[in-house]
Tab-separated table of C-alpha atoms in Angstrom:
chain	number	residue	atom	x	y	z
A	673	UNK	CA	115.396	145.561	78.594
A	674	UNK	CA	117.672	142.379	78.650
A	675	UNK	CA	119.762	141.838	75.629
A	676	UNK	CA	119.259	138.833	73.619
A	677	UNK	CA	122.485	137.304	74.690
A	678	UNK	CA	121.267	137.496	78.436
A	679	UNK	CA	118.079	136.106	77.780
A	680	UNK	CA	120.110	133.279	75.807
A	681	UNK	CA	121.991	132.626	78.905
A	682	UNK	CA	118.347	132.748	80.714
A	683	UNK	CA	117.379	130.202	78.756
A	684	UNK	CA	120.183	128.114	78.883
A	685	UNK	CA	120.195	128.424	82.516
A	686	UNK	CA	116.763	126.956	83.317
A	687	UNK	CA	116.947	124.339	80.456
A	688	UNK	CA	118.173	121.279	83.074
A	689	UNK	CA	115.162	122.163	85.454
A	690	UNK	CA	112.739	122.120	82.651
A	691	UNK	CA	113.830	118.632	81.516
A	692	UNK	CA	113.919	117.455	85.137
A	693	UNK	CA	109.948	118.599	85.645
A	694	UNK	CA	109.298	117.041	82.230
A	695	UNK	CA	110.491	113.537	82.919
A	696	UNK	CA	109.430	113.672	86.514
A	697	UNK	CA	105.686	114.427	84.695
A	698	UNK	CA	105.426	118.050	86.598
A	699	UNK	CA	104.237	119.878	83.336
A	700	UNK	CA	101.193	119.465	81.761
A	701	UNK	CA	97.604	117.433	83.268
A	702	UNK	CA	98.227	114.934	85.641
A	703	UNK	CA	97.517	111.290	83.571
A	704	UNK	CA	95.632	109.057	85.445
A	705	UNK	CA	96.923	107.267	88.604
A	706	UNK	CA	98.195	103.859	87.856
A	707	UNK	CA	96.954	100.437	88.473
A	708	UNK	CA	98.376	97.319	89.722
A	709	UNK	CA	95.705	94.157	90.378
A	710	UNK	CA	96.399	90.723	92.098
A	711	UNK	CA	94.315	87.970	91.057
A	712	UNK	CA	92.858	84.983	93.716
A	713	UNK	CA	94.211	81.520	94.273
A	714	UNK	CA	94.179	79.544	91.199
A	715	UNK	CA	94.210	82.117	88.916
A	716	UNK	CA	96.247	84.190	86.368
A	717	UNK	CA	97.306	88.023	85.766
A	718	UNK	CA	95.776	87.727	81.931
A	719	UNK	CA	92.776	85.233	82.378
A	720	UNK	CA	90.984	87.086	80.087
A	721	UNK	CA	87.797	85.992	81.413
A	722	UNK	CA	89.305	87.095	84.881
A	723	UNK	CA	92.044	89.246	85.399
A	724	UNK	CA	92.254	90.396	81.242
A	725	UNK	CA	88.595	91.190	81.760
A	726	UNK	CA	88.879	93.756	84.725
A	727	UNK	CA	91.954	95.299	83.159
A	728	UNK	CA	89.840	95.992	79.815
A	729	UNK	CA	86.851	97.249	82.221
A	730	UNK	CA	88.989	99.847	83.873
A	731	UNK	CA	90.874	101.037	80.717
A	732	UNK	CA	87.567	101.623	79.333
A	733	UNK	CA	86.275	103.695	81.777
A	734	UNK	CA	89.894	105.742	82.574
A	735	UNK	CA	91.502	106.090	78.792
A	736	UNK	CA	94.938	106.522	79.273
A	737	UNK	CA	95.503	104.291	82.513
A	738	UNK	CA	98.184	102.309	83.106
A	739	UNK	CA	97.144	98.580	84.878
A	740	UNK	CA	100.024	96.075	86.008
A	741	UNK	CA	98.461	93.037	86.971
A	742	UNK	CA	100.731	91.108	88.913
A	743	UNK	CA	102.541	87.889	87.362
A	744	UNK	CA	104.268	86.061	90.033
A	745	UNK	CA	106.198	83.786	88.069
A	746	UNK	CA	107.722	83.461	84.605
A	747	UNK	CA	104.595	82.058	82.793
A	748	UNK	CA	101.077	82.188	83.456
A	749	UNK	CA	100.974	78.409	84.313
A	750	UNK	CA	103.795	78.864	86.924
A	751	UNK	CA	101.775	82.369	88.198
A	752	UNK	CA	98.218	79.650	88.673
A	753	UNK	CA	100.841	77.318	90.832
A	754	UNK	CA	102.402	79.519	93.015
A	755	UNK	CA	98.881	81.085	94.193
A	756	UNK	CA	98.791	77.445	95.433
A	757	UNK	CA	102.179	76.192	96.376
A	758	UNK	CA	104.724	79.462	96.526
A	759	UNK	CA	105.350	81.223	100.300
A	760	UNK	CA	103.366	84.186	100.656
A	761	UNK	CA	105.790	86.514	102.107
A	762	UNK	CA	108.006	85.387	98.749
A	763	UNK	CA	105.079	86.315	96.808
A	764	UNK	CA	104.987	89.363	98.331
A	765	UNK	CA	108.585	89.720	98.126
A	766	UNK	CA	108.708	89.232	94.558
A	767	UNK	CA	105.515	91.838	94.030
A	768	UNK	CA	107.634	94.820	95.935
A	769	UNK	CA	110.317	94.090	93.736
A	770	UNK	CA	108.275	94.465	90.640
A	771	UNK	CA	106.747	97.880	91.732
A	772	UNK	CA	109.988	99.282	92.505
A	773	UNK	CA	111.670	98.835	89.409
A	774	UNK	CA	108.690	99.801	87.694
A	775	UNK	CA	109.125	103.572	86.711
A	776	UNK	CA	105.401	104.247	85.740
A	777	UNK	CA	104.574	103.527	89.638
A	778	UNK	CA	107.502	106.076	91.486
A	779	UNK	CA	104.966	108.573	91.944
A	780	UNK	CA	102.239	106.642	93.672
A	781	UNK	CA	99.571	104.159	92.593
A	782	UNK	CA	95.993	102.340	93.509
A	783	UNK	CA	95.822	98.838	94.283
A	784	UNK	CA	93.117	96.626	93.847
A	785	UNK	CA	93.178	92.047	94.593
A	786	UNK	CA	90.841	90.174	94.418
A	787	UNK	CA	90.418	87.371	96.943
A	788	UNK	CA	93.367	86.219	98.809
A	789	UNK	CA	95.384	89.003	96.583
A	790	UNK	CA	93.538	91.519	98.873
A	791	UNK	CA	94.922	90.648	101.832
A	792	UNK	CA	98.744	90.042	99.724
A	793	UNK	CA	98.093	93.739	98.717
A	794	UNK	CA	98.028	94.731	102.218
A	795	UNK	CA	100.899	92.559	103.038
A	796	UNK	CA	102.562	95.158	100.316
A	797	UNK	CA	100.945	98.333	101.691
A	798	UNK	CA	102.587	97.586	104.821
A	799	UNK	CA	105.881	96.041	103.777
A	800	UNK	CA	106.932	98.347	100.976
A	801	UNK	CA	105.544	101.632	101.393
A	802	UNK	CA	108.096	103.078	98.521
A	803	UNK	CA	106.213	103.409	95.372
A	804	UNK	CA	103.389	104.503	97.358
A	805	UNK	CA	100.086	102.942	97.479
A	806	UNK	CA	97.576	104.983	97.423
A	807	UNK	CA	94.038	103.658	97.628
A	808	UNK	CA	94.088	99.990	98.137
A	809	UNK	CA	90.956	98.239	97.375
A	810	UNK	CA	90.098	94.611	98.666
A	811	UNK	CA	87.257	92.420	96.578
A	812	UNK	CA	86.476	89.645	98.609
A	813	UNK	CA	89.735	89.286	100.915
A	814	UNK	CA	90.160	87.758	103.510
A	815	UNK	CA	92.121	89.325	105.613
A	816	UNK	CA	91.127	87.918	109.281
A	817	UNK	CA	91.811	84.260	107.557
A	818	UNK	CA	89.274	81.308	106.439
A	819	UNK	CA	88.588	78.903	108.709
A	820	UNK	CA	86.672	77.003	106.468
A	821	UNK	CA	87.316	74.471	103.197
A	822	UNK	CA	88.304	76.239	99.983
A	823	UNK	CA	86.281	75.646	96.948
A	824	UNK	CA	87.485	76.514	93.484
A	825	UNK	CA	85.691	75.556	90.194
A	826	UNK	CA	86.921	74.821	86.698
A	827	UNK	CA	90.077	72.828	86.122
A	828	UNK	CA	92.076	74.078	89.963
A	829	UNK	CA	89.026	71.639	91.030
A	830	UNK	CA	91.240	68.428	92.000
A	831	UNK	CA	94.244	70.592	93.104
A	832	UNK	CA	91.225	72.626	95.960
A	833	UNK	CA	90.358	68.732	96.829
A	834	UNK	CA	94.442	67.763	98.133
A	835	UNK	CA	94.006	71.507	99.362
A	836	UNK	CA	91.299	69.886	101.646
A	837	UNK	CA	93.048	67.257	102.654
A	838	UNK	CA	96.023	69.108	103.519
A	839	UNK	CA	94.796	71.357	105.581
A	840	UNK	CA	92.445	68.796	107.262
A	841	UNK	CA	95.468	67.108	108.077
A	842	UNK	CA	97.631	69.965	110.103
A	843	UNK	CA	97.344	73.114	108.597
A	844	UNK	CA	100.182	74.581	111.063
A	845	UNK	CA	102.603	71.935	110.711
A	846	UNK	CA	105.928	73.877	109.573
A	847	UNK	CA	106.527	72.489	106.187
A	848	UNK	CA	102.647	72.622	105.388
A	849	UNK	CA	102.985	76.354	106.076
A	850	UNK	CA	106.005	77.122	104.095
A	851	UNK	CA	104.716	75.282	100.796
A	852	UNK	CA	100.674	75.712	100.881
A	853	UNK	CA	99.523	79.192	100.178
A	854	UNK	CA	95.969	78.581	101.735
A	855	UNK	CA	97.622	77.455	105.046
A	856	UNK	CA	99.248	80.660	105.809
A	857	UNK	CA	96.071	82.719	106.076
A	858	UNK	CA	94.025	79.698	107.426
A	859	UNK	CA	93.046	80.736	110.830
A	860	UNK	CA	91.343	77.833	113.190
A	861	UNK	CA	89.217	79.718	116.274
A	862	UNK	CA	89.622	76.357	118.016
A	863	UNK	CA	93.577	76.481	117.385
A	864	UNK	CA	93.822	80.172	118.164
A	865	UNK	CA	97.270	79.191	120.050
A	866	UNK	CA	98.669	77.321	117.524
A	867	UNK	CA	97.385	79.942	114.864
A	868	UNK	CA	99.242	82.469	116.352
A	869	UNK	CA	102.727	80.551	116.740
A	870	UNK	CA	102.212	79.166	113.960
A	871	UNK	CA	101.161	80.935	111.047
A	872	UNK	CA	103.968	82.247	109.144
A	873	UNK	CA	102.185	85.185	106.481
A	874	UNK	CA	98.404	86.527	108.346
A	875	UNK	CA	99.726	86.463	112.160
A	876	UNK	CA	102.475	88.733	111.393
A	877	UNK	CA	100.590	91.095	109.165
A	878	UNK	CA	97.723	91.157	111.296
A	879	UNK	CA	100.025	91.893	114.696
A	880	UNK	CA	98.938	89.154	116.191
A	881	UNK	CA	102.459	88.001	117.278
A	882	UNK	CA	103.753	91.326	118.312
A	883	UNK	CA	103.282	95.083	116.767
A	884	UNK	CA	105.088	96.919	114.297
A	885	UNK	CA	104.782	100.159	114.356
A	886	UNK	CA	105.906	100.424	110.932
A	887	UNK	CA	103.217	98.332	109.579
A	888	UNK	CA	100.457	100.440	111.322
A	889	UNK	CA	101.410	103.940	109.935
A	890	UNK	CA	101.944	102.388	106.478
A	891	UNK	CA	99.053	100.852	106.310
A	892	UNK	CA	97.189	104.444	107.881
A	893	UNK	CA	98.979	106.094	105.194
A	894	UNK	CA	96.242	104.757	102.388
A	895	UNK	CA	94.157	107.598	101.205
A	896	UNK	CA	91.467	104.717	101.379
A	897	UNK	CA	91.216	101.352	101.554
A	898	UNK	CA	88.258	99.874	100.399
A	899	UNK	CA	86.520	95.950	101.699
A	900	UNK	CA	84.035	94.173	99.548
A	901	UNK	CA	82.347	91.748	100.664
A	902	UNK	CA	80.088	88.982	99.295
A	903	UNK	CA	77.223	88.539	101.138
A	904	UNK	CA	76.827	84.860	99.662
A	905	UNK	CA	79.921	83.544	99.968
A	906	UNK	CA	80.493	80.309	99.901
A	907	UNK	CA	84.371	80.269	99.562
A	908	UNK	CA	85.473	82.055	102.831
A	909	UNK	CA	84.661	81.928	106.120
A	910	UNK	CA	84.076	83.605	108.328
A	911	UNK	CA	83.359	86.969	105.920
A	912	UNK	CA	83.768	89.303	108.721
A	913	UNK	CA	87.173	90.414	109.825
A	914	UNK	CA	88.422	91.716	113.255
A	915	UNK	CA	90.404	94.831	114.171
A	916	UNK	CA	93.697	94.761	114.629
A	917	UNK	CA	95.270	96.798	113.040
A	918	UNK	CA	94.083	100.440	113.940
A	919	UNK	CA	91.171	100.560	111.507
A	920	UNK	CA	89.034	102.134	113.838
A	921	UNK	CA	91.501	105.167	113.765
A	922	UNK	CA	91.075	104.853	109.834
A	923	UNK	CA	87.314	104.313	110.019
A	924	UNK	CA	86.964	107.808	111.868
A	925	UNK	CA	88.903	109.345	109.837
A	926	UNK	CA	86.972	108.850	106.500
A	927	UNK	CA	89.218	106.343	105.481
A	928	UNK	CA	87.545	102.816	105.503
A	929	UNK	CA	84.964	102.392	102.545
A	930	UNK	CA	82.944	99.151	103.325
A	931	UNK	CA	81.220	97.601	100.521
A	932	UNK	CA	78.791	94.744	100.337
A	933	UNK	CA	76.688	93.129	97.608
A	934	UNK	CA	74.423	89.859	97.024
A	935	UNK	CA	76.190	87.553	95.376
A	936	UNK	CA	78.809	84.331	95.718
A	937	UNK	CA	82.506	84.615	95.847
A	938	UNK	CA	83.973	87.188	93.267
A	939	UNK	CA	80.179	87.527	91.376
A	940	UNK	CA	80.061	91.167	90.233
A	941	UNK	CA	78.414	92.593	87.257
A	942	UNK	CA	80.109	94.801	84.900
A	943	UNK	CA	77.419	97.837	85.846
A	944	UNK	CA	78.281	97.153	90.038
A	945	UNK	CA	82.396	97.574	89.447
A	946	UNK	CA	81.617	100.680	87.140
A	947	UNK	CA	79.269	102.284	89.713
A	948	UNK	CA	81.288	101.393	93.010
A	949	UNK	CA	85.117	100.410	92.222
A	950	UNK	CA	86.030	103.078	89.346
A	951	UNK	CA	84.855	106.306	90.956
A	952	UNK	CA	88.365	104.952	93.770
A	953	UNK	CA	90.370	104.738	90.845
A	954	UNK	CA	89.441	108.081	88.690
């Protein structure tokens, strides 16, 4: 039998590993994965009739969660302008950033954006793989571009209407692109050419300028990444989006989750997100 001083020494001995495995959150139940949401163009992180709403819907259905949604900017009024007016692959930029510095995300977390912050998610899930995304969920992205005139209601009205006439007006010219959020993921069939030269954020993460290997196994590294789609929507068009990107590899392997329900642009009842969105994040 070991004497008490050599089980002292024992003791003493394992005492760093134990506090390692403790802050690293290796003992005890797993919490919950983490959550980190990007809200649509001309919105906030803490609308709380938006954003502040899903957040509350998803803590009360996984107690203990942690949800980051997104604030790209120093105030909310300056995070509603830059989903209009701030360069995408800033935005996304600035969001990698965020979740690397954030210590409740180093050991992997879900992703979920709404609108154009689905497809700025998987600019993320491709860029910066380190934290980890796991499951990435898109609701109502669009991630093969809009070719079409965005509509936005509520008091982002007027700024949708200069929007219009923007983008009416040369949606690839180069400063257009560099200052107009909706430009860089506008993609004209007619224009394909020009689209592809010229389209500074959705060309490049869709590899339709050249291929990055990197962004492919990234992306192929989500557990799943789930597309909702609205089959009403008036917003975005085309709501279909092609394949570029090796989903069909992901498809086949169980990974794509395809979603659709009736509805207009972002219109999902409380009971829908419960029954199809929090069973991804659980």
């Amino acid at each position: 039998m070991a004497s008490p001083s050599a089980l002292w020494l024992w003791a003493v001995a394992l005492l760093p590993a134990f506090c390692a495995a403790l802050r690293l959150g290796h003992l005890g139940p797993p919490g919950p994965l983490p959550l980190v949401i990007w809200h649509g163009m001309g919105d906030s992180c803490c609308n709380p009739l938006s954003m502040g709403a899903i957040k509350k819907m998803v803590e009360k259905k996984i107690p203990g969660i942690y949800v980051l949604s997104l604030e790209i900017g120093k105030t909310l009024i300056e995070d509603v302008e830059n989903s209009f007016f701030l360069n995408v692959n800033s935005q996304v930029t600035m969001a990698c950033q965020i979740l690397a510095k954030d210590p409740k995300l180093q050991q992997g977390y879900n992703a979920m954006g709404f609108s154009q912050g689905g497809q700025f998610l998987r600019a993320v899930a491709q860029r910066c793989p380190s934290p980890p995304m796991i499951n990435l969920i898109s609701i109502g992205g669009q991630h093969q571009g809009v070719f079409g005139l965005p509509r936005c209601p509520g008091e982002s009205s007027h700024i949708c209407d200069l929007i219009r006439k923007t983008l009416n007006a040369g949606a690839y010219n180069k400063a257009v692109q560099e200052r107009l959020v909706q430009a860089e993921y506008w993609h004209d069939p007619i224009k394909e050419d020009m689209y592809r030269n010229h389209s500074i954020f959705l060309a490049d993460i869709n590899q339709e300028r050249g291929v990055s290997e990197s962004y492919k196994k990234n992306l192929m590294a989500l557990k799943k990444f789930v597309m909702v789609k609205f089959l009403n929507d008036s917003i975005v068009d085309p709501v279909d989006s092609e394949d570029r990107l090796g989903l069909r590899e992901m498809d086949k392997a169980g990974q794509l989750v395809f979603l659709a329900l009736e509805g207009d642009h972002l219109q999902l009842s409380e009971e829908w997100f419960y029954a199809h969105i929090i069973p991804f994040l659980e």
